[in-house]
Amino acid sequence: MRASDLATDYPTVTLDSDALEAARMLATQKLPGVLVIDADGAPYAVLPASRLVKLLVPAYVIEDPALAAVVDEHHADRLCQTLAGRSVADALPREPRDRTKASVADADDTALEVAALMARERSPLVAVVDRADGDRLLGVITAAHLLDRLLEVT
């Protein structure tokens, strides 16, 4: 089984995409994260759903979780408004070392190579590119999809 056989269509966003729309897409499609592509369509980063959740929670609540109990429901229901007017680029960590970089596999990589890449980079998804075709994005392999396919052969 090659990466090109495992790759599926998967939503992508650009750095200029609306962060609130990206959050809605993650929520409605129940995705672990979304692939962020650059202006050339090349994999740039992964925006994990957990990163967007972290942006919704006020810093004082992260520092002292007990304060979450004193925030009333009205304010809690409006947490997503903090993403309004922000781009995906704004939602990514500023420091490159803090970003979840896009893990990229070649179309000819084996399932084991993809699994090793996911494990090594702790990534919930891997972009699959065709290096022979100018790194054209073929699709994405999620950890859940990879597990599902590997379990089929056992």
Short mmCIF file of N, CA and C in Angstrom, two decimals:
data_model
loop_
_atom_site.label_atom_id
_atom_site.label_comp_id
_atom_site.label_asym_id
_atom_site.label_seq_id
_atom_site.Cartn_x
_atom_site.Cartn_y
_atom_site.Cartn_z
N MET A 1 0.85 -1.17 0.00
CA MET A 1 0.00 0.00 0.00
C MET A 1 0.90 1.24 0.00
N ARG A 2 0.70 2.10 -0.96
CA ARG A 2 1.48 3.33 -1.11
C ARG A 2 0.67 4.53 -0.62
N ALA A 3 1.39 5.60 -0.31
CA ALA A 3 0.73 6.81 0.18
C ALA A 3 -0.31 7.32 -0.81
N SER A 4 -0.02 7.22 -2.10
CA SER A 4 -0.99 7.68 -3.10
C SER A 4 -2.28 6.87 -3.04
N ASP A 5 -2.19 5.60 -2.64
CA ASP A 5 -3.39 4.76 -2.50
C ASP A 5 -4.20 5.14 -1.26
N LEU A 6 -3.52 5.66 -0.26
CA LEU A 6 -4.16 6.00 1.01
C LEU A 6 -4.70 7.43 1.04
N ALA A 7 -4.15 8.29 0.18
CA ALA A 7 -4.52 9.71 0.20
C ALA A 7 -5.98 9.90 -0.21
N THR A 8 -6.66 10.76 0.51
CA THR A 8 -8.05 11.08 0.20
C THR A 8 -8.18 12.60 0.08
N ASP A 9 -9.25 13.02 -0.56
CA ASP A 9 -9.54 14.45 -0.60
C ASP A 9 -9.74 14.92 0.83
N TYR A 10 -9.25 16.11 1.10
CA TYR A 10 -9.30 16.61 2.46
C TYR A 10 -9.37 18.13 2.38
N PRO A 11 -10.15 18.74 3.24
CA PRO A 11 -10.25 20.21 3.19
C PRO A 11 -8.91 20.89 3.46
N THR A 12 -8.69 21.96 2.75
CA THR A 12 -7.52 22.79 2.99
C THR A 12 -7.98 24.23 3.17
N VAL A 13 -7.13 25.00 3.80
CA VAL A 13 -7.35 26.44 3.93
C VAL A 13 -6.04 27.13 3.58
N THR A 14 -6.13 28.41 3.29
CA THR A 14 -4.93 29.19 3.04
C THR A 14 -4.64 30.05 4.26
N LEU A 15 -3.50 30.67 4.27
CA LEU A 15 -3.14 31.55 5.38
C LEU A 15 -4.12 32.71 5.50
N ASP A 16 -4.71 33.12 4.37
CA ASP A 16 -5.66 34.24 4.38
C ASP A 16 -7.09 33.83 4.70
N SER A 17 -7.36 32.52 4.80
CA SER A 17 -8.72 32.07 5.09
C SER A 17 -9.19 32.58 6.44
N ASP A 18 -10.49 32.69 6.59
CA ASP A 18 -11.10 33.16 7.83
C ASP A 18 -10.99 32.09 8.91
N ALA A 19 -10.45 32.44 10.06
CA ALA A 19 -10.25 31.48 11.16
C ALA A 19 -11.57 30.95 11.70
N LEU A 20 -12.60 31.79 11.75
CA LEU A 20 -13.90 31.34 12.25
C LEU A 20 -14.51 30.33 11.29
N GLU A 21 -14.36 30.55 10.00
CA GLU A 21 -14.86 29.58 9.01
C GLU A 21 -14.08 28.28 9.10
N ALA A 22 -12.77 28.36 9.34
CA ALA A 22 -11.96 27.15 9.51
C ALA A 22 -12.45 26.37 10.73
N ALA A 23 -12.76 27.08 11.81
CA ALA A 23 -13.27 26.42 13.02
C ALA A 23 -14.61 25.75 12.75
N ARG A 24 -15.47 26.42 12.01
CA ARG A 24 -16.77 25.82 11.67
C ARG A 24 -16.58 24.56 10.83
N MET A 25 -15.64 24.61 9.88
CA MET A 25 -15.38 23.45 9.04
C MET A 25 -14.88 22.28 9.89
N LEU A 26 -13.96 22.54 10.79
CA LEU A 26 -13.44 21.50 11.66
C LEU A 26 -14.56 20.90 12.51
N ALA A 27 -15.42 21.75 13.02
CA ALA A 27 -16.51 21.29 13.88
C ALA A 27 -17.55 20.48 13.11
N THR A 28 -18.00 21.00 11.99
CA THR A 28 -19.07 20.32 11.26
C THR A 28 -18.61 19.01 10.63
N GLN A 29 -17.33 18.97 10.22
CA GLN A 29 -16.82 17.75 9.59
C GLN A 29 -16.08 16.86 10.58
N LYS A 30 -16.02 17.31 11.84
CA LYS A 30 -15.38 16.54 12.91
C LYS A 30 -13.96 16.12 12.53
N LEU A 31 -13.16 17.12 12.12
CA LEU A 31 -11.79 16.88 11.69
C LEU A 31 -10.82 17.14 12.83
N PRO A 32 -9.69 16.41 12.87
CA PRO A 32 -8.69 16.64 13.91
C PRO A 32 -7.88 17.91 13.67
N GLY A 33 -7.88 18.37 12.45
CA GLY A 33 -7.13 19.55 12.07
C GLY A 33 -7.34 19.78 10.59
N VAL A 34 -6.83 20.89 10.12
CA VAL A 34 -6.97 21.21 8.70
C VAL A 34 -5.58 21.52 8.14
N LEU A 35 -5.38 21.14 6.89
CA LEU A 35 -4.12 21.40 6.22
C LEU A 35 -4.12 22.84 5.71
N VAL A 36 -3.10 23.59 6.07
CA VAL A 36 -2.93 24.96 5.61
C VAL A 36 -1.95 24.92 4.44
N ILE A 37 -2.36 25.50 3.32
CA ILE A 37 -1.48 25.53 2.15
C ILE A 37 -1.03 26.97 1.90
N ASP A 38 0.13 27.10 1.28
CA ASP A 38 0.64 28.43 0.97
C ASP A 38 0.05 28.93 -0.35
N ALA A 39 0.50 30.09 -0.81
CA ALA A 39 -0.05 30.70 -2.02
C ALA A 39 0.17 29.84 -3.26
N ASP A 40 1.18 28.96 -3.22
CA ASP A 40 1.46 28.07 -4.35
C ASP A 40 0.70 26.75 -4.26
N GLY A 41 -0.07 26.56 -3.20
CA GLY A 41 -0.81 25.33 -3.01
C GLY A 41 -0.01 24.22 -2.36
N ALA A 42 1.18 24.56 -1.84
CA ALA A 42 2.03 23.57 -1.17
C ALA A 42 1.68 23.50 0.31
N PRO A 43 1.79 22.31 0.91
CA PRO A 43 1.53 22.17 2.35
C PRO A 43 2.42 23.10 3.16
N TYR A 44 1.81 23.86 4.07
CA TYR A 44 2.55 24.83 4.88
C TYR A 44 2.55 24.45 6.36
N ALA A 45 1.37 24.12 6.88
CA ALA A 45 1.24 23.81 8.31
C ALA A 45 -0.06 23.03 8.51
N VAL A 46 -0.22 22.52 9.72
CA VAL A 46 -1.49 21.93 10.13
C VAL A 46 -2.04 22.83 11.22
N LEU A 47 -3.30 23.17 11.09
CA LEU A 47 -3.98 23.91 12.14
C LEU A 47 -4.85 22.90 12.89
N PRO A 48 -4.35 22.42 14.04
CA PRO A 48 -5.13 21.44 14.81
C PRO A 48 -6.37 22.10 15.43
N ALA A 49 -7.43 21.35 15.54
CA ALA A 49 -8.64 21.86 16.19
C ALA A 49 -8.32 22.31 17.61
N SER A 50 -7.41 21.61 18.27
CA SER A 50 -7.04 21.96 19.65
C SER A 50 -6.42 23.36 19.73
N ARG A 51 -5.76 23.79 18.67
CA ARG A 51 -5.17 25.14 18.65
C ARG A 51 -6.28 26.18 18.64
N LEU A 52 -7.32 25.94 17.85
CA LEU A 52 -8.44 26.88 17.82
C LEU A 52 -9.16 26.91 19.16
N VAL A 53 -9.32 25.75 19.78
CA VAL A 53 -9.94 25.71 21.10
C VAL A 53 -9.11 26.53 22.09
N LYS A 54 -7.80 26.40 22.02
CA LYS A 54 -6.93 27.15 22.93
C LYS A 54 -7.10 28.66 22.73
N LEU A 55 -7.31 29.08 21.50
CA LEU A 55 -7.49 30.51 21.23
C LEU A 55 -8.80 31.04 21.81
N LEU A 56 -9.78 30.14 21.98
CA LEU A 56 -11.08 30.55 22.51
C LEU A 56 -11.05 30.76 24.02
N VAL A 57 -10.18 30.07 24.69
CA VAL A 57 -10.14 30.10 26.16
C VAL A 57 -9.27 31.26 26.62
N PRO A 58 -9.84 32.15 27.43
CA PRO A 58 -9.04 33.27 27.93
C PRO A 58 -7.79 32.79 28.67
N ALA A 59 -6.71 33.53 28.52
CA ALA A 59 -5.43 33.16 29.13
C ALA A 59 -5.56 32.97 30.64
N TYR A 60 -6.36 33.81 31.30
CA TYR A 60 -6.49 33.69 32.76
C TYR A 60 -7.15 32.37 33.16
N VAL A 61 -7.99 31.80 32.29
CA VAL A 61 -8.63 30.52 32.60
C VAL A 61 -7.64 29.38 32.37
N ILE A 62 -6.79 29.52 31.36
CA ILE A 62 -5.75 28.51 31.13
C ILE A 62 -4.80 28.46 32.32
N GLU A 63 -4.45 29.64 32.83
CA GLU A 63 -3.53 29.71 33.97
C GLU A 63 -4.18 29.21 35.26
N ASP A 64 -5.47 29.47 35.44
CA ASP A 64 -6.18 29.05 36.65
C ASP A 64 -7.52 28.43 36.24
N PRO A 65 -7.54 27.11 35.98
CA PRO A 65 -8.76 26.44 35.50
C PRO A 65 -9.97 26.61 36.42
N ALA A 66 -9.75 26.88 37.67
CA ALA A 66 -10.87 27.07 38.59
C ALA A 66 -11.73 28.27 38.18
N LEU A 67 -11.14 29.22 37.47
CA LEU A 67 -11.88 30.39 37.03
C LEU A 67 -12.92 30.06 35.96
N ALA A 68 -12.77 28.93 35.30
CA ALA A 68 -13.75 28.53 34.28
C ALA A 68 -15.13 28.37 34.89
N ALA A 69 -15.20 27.99 36.14
CA ALA A 69 -16.48 27.78 36.80
C ALA A 69 -17.22 29.08 37.07
N VAL A 70 -16.51 30.21 37.09
CA VAL A 70 -17.17 31.48 37.40
C VAL A 70 -17.58 32.26 36.15
N VAL A 71 -17.20 31.78 34.98
CA VAL A 71 -17.63 32.44 33.74
C VAL A 71 -19.06 32.00 33.46
N ASP A 72 -19.96 32.97 33.33
CA ASP A 72 -21.37 32.60 33.12
C ASP A 72 -21.58 32.06 31.71
N GLU A 73 -22.70 31.37 31.54
CA GLU A 73 -23.01 30.71 30.27
C GLU A 73 -23.08 31.70 29.11
N HIS A 74 -23.61 32.89 29.36
CA HIS A 74 -23.71 33.89 28.30
C HIS A 74 -22.34 34.20 27.71
N HIS A 75 -21.36 34.38 28.57
CA HIS A 75 -20.01 34.68 28.09
C HIS A 75 -19.35 33.44 27.48
N ALA A 76 -19.59 32.29 28.06
CA ALA A 76 -19.02 31.06 27.54
C ALA A 76 -19.54 30.77 26.13
N ASP A 77 -20.82 31.08 25.90
CA ASP A 77 -21.42 30.85 24.58
C ASP A 77 -20.84 31.78 23.51
N ARG A 78 -20.19 32.83 23.91
CA ARG A 78 -19.66 33.82 22.97
C ARG A 78 -18.15 33.67 22.74
N LEU A 79 -17.56 32.61 23.24
CA LEU A 79 -16.11 32.43 23.12
C LEU A 79 -15.63 32.44 21.67
N CYS A 80 -16.41 31.86 20.78
CA CYS A 80 -15.98 31.77 19.38
C CYS A 80 -15.87 33.13 18.71
N GLN A 81 -16.48 34.14 19.28
CA GLN A 81 -16.38 35.47 18.70
C GLN A 81 -14.95 35.99 18.69
N THR A 82 -14.07 35.40 19.52
CA THR A 82 -12.68 35.83 19.52
C THR A 82 -11.98 35.50 18.21
N LEU A 83 -12.56 34.59 17.42
CA LEU A 83 -11.98 34.24 16.12
C LEU A 83 -12.47 35.16 15.00
N ALA A 84 -13.54 35.89 15.26
CA ALA A 84 -14.13 36.75 14.23
C ALA A 84 -13.11 37.78 13.74
N GLY A 85 -13.00 37.89 12.43
CA GLY A 85 -12.10 38.87 11.84
C GLY A 85 -10.64 38.46 11.82
N ARG A 86 -10.35 37.26 12.27
CA ARG A 86 -8.96 36.78 12.28
C ARG A 86 -8.74 35.81 11.13
N SER A 87 -7.54 35.79 10.62
CA SER A 87 -7.19 34.87 9.54
C SER A 87 -6.59 33.60 10.13
N VAL A 88 -6.45 32.60 9.30
CA VAL A 88 -5.78 31.37 9.71
C VAL A 88 -4.35 31.68 10.12
N ALA A 89 -3.70 32.59 9.39
CA ALA A 89 -2.33 32.99 9.76
C ALA A 89 -2.29 33.55 11.18
N ASP A 90 -3.32 34.31 11.56
CA ASP A 90 -3.40 34.86 12.92
C ASP A 90 -3.58 33.75 13.96
N ALA A 91 -4.22 32.65 13.56
CA ALA A 91 -4.50 31.56 14.49
C ALA A 91 -3.30 30.64 14.69
N LEU A 92 -2.37 30.66 13.76
CA LEU A 92 -1.17 29.83 13.90
C LEU A 92 -0.20 30.48 14.89
N PRO A 93 0.56 29.67 15.61
CA PRO A 93 1.57 30.26 16.50
C PRO A 93 2.54 31.12 15.70
N ARG A 94 2.95 32.23 16.29
CA ARG A 94 3.86 33.16 15.60
C ARG A 94 5.24 32.54 15.34
N GLU A 95 5.73 31.81 16.32
CA GLU A 95 7.05 31.21 16.19
C GLU A 95 6.98 29.94 15.36
N PRO A 96 7.76 29.84 14.29
CA PRO A 96 7.74 28.63 13.45
C PRO A 96 7.97 27.35 14.25
N ARG A 97 8.82 27.41 15.28
CA ARG A 97 9.11 26.21 16.06
C ARG A 97 7.91 25.73 16.87
N ASP A 98 6.92 26.63 17.08
CA ASP A 98 5.73 26.28 17.84
C ASP A 98 4.58 25.80 16.95
N ARG A 99 4.73 25.96 15.64
CA ARG A 99 3.68 25.55 14.70
C ARG A 99 3.73 24.05 14.48
N THR A 100 2.59 23.48 14.16
CA THR A 100 2.53 22.09 13.73
C THR A 100 2.82 22.10 12.24
N LYS A 101 4.05 21.77 11.90
CA LYS A 101 4.41 21.84 10.49
C LYS A 101 3.67 20.76 9.72
N ALA A 102 3.50 21.02 8.45
CA ALA A 102 2.82 20.05 7.60
C ALA A 102 3.76 18.88 7.35
N SER A 103 3.34 17.71 7.76
CA SER A 103 4.10 16.50 7.47
C SER A 103 3.77 16.12 6.04
N VAL A 104 4.81 15.84 5.26
CA VAL A 104 4.61 15.58 3.84
C VAL A 104 5.24 14.25 3.46
N ALA A 105 4.44 13.41 2.81
CA ALA A 105 4.91 12.12 2.30
C ALA A 105 4.89 12.15 0.78
N ASP A 106 5.79 11.41 0.20
CA ASP A 106 5.81 11.26 -1.25
C ASP A 106 4.77 10.22 -1.65
N ALA A 107 4.23 10.37 -2.83
CA ALA A 107 3.20 9.45 -3.33
C ALA A 107 3.64 8.00 -3.28
N ASP A 108 4.93 7.73 -3.45
CA ASP A 108 5.45 6.37 -3.48
C ASP A 108 5.82 5.81 -2.11
N ASP A 109 5.71 6.62 -1.06
CA ASP A 109 6.04 6.13 0.28
C ASP A 109 5.10 4.99 0.67
N THR A 110 5.62 4.06 1.44
CA THR A 110 4.81 2.94 1.91
C THR A 110 3.97 3.36 3.11
N ALA A 111 3.00 2.54 3.46
CA ALA A 111 2.16 2.80 4.63
C ALA A 111 3.02 2.87 5.89
N LEU A 112 4.05 2.04 5.97
CA LEU A 112 4.93 2.07 7.14
C LEU A 112 5.71 3.38 7.20
N GLU A 113 6.16 3.87 6.05
CA GLU A 113 6.86 5.16 6.03
C GLU A 113 5.94 6.29 6.48
N VAL A 114 4.69 6.25 6.05
CA VAL A 114 3.72 7.26 6.47
C VAL A 114 3.47 7.15 7.97
N ALA A 115 3.30 5.94 8.47
CA ALA A 115 3.08 5.73 9.90
C ALA A 115 4.27 6.23 10.72
N ALA A 116 5.46 5.95 10.25
CA ALA A 116 6.66 6.41 10.96
C ALA A 116 6.73 7.94 10.97
N LEU A 117 6.37 8.56 9.86
CA LEU A 117 6.36 10.02 9.77
C LEU A 117 5.35 10.61 10.75
N MET A 118 4.15 10.04 10.79
CA MET A 118 3.13 10.51 11.74
C MET A 118 3.61 10.37 13.17
N ALA A 119 4.21 9.23 13.48
CA ALA A 119 4.69 8.98 14.84
C ALA A 119 5.82 9.93 15.21
N ARG A 120 6.75 10.09 14.30
CA ARG A 120 7.92 10.94 14.56
C ARG A 120 7.51 12.40 14.75
N GLU A 121 6.60 12.87 13.92
CA GLU A 121 6.23 14.29 13.94
C GLU A 121 4.97 14.56 14.75
N ARG A 122 4.38 13.50 15.32
CA ARG A 122 3.18 13.63 16.16
C ARG A 122 2.10 14.43 15.43
N SER A 123 1.88 14.06 14.20
CA SER A 123 0.93 14.78 13.37
C SER A 123 -0.34 13.96 13.16
N PRO A 124 -1.51 14.59 13.27
CA PRO A 124 -2.76 13.87 13.06
C PRO A 124 -3.05 13.62 11.58
N LEU A 125 -2.27 14.27 10.71
CA LEU A 125 -2.46 14.08 9.28
C LEU A 125 -1.17 14.32 8.52
N VAL A 126 -1.10 13.68 7.35
CA VAL A 126 0.07 13.80 6.48
C VAL A 126 -0.41 14.17 5.09
N ALA A 127 0.19 15.20 4.53
CA ALA A 127 -0.11 15.58 3.15
C ALA A 127 0.68 14.67 2.22
N VAL A 128 0.07 14.27 1.13
CA VAL A 128 0.73 13.41 0.14
C VAL A 128 0.92 14.23 -1.13
N VAL A 129 2.17 14.29 -1.57
CA VAL A 129 2.49 15.06 -2.78
C VAL A 129 3.13 14.16 -3.81
N ASP A 130 3.00 14.56 -5.05
CA ASP A 130 3.65 13.87 -6.16
C ASP A 130 4.89 14.68 -6.52
N ARG A 131 6.03 14.23 -6.01
CA ARG A 131 7.28 14.98 -6.23
C ARG A 131 7.67 15.00 -7.71
N ALA A 132 7.25 13.98 -8.45
CA ALA A 132 7.55 13.93 -9.88
C ALA A 132 6.72 14.97 -10.66
N ASP A 133 5.68 15.49 -10.02
CA ASP A 133 4.80 16.46 -10.66
C ASP A 133 4.84 17.80 -9.92
N GLY A 134 6.04 18.23 -9.55
CA GLY A 134 6.21 19.53 -8.91
C GLY A 134 5.60 19.65 -7.55
N ASP A 135 5.60 18.56 -6.78
CA ASP A 135 5.03 18.54 -5.42
C ASP A 135 3.54 18.86 -5.41
N ARG A 136 2.84 18.41 -6.42
CA ARG A 136 1.39 18.59 -6.51
C ARG A 136 0.72 17.82 -5.37
N LEU A 137 -0.17 18.49 -4.66
CA LEU A 137 -0.88 17.87 -3.54
C LEU A 137 -1.89 16.87 -4.06
N LEU A 138 -1.74 15.60 -3.64
CA LEU A 138 -2.65 14.54 -4.06
C LEU A 138 -3.79 14.33 -3.08
N GLY A 139 -3.55 14.63 -1.83
CA GLY A 139 -4.55 14.43 -0.79
C GLY A 139 -3.89 14.34 0.56
N VAL A 140 -4.63 13.83 1.51
CA VAL A 140 -4.18 13.76 2.90
C VAL A 140 -4.49 12.38 3.45
N ILE A 141 -3.64 11.93 4.35
CA ILE A 141 -3.88 10.71 5.11
C ILE A 141 -4.02 11.11 6.57
N THR A 142 -5.16 10.80 7.18
CA THR A 142 -5.31 11.07 8.61
C THR A 142 -4.87 9.83 9.38
N ALA A 143 -4.54 10.03 10.63
CA ALA A 143 -4.14 8.91 11.47
C ALA A 143 -5.27 7.88 11.57
N ALA A 144 -6.51 8.36 11.70
CA ALA A 144 -7.65 7.44 11.80
C ALA A 144 -7.81 6.63 10.52
N HIS A 145 -7.65 7.27 9.37
CA HIS A 145 -7.77 6.56 8.08
C HIS A 145 -6.64 5.54 7.92
N LEU A 146 -5.44 5.92 8.32
CA LEU A 146 -4.31 5.00 8.22
C LEU A 146 -4.55 3.78 9.10
N LEU A 147 -4.99 4.01 10.33
CA LEU A 147 -5.29 2.89 11.23
C LEU A 147 -6.37 1.99 10.64
N ASP A 148 -7.40 2.59 10.09
CA ASP A 148 -8.49 1.82 9.50
C ASP A 148 -7.98 0.94 8.38
N ARG A 149 -7.16 1.48 7.50
CA ARG A 149 -6.63 0.71 6.38
C ARG A 149 -5.67 -0.39 6.86
N LEU A 150 -4.85 -0.09 7.85
CA LEU A 150 -3.92 -1.09 8.36
C LEU A 150 -4.65 -2.21 9.08
N LEU A 151 -5.74 -1.87 9.76
CA LEU A 151 -6.52 -2.90 10.46
C LEU A 151 -7.25 -3.82 9.48
N GLU A 152 -7.54 -3.33 8.28
CA GLU A 152 -8.21 -4.17 7.27
C GLU A 152 -7.35 -5.36 6.88
N VAL A 153 -6.04 -5.20 6.91
CA VAL A 153 -5.15 -6.27 6.44
C VAL A 153 -4.74 -7.21 7.56
N THR A 154 -5.22 -6.98 8.79
CA THR A 154 -4.88 -7.89 9.88
C THR A 154 -5.98 -8.88 10.14
#
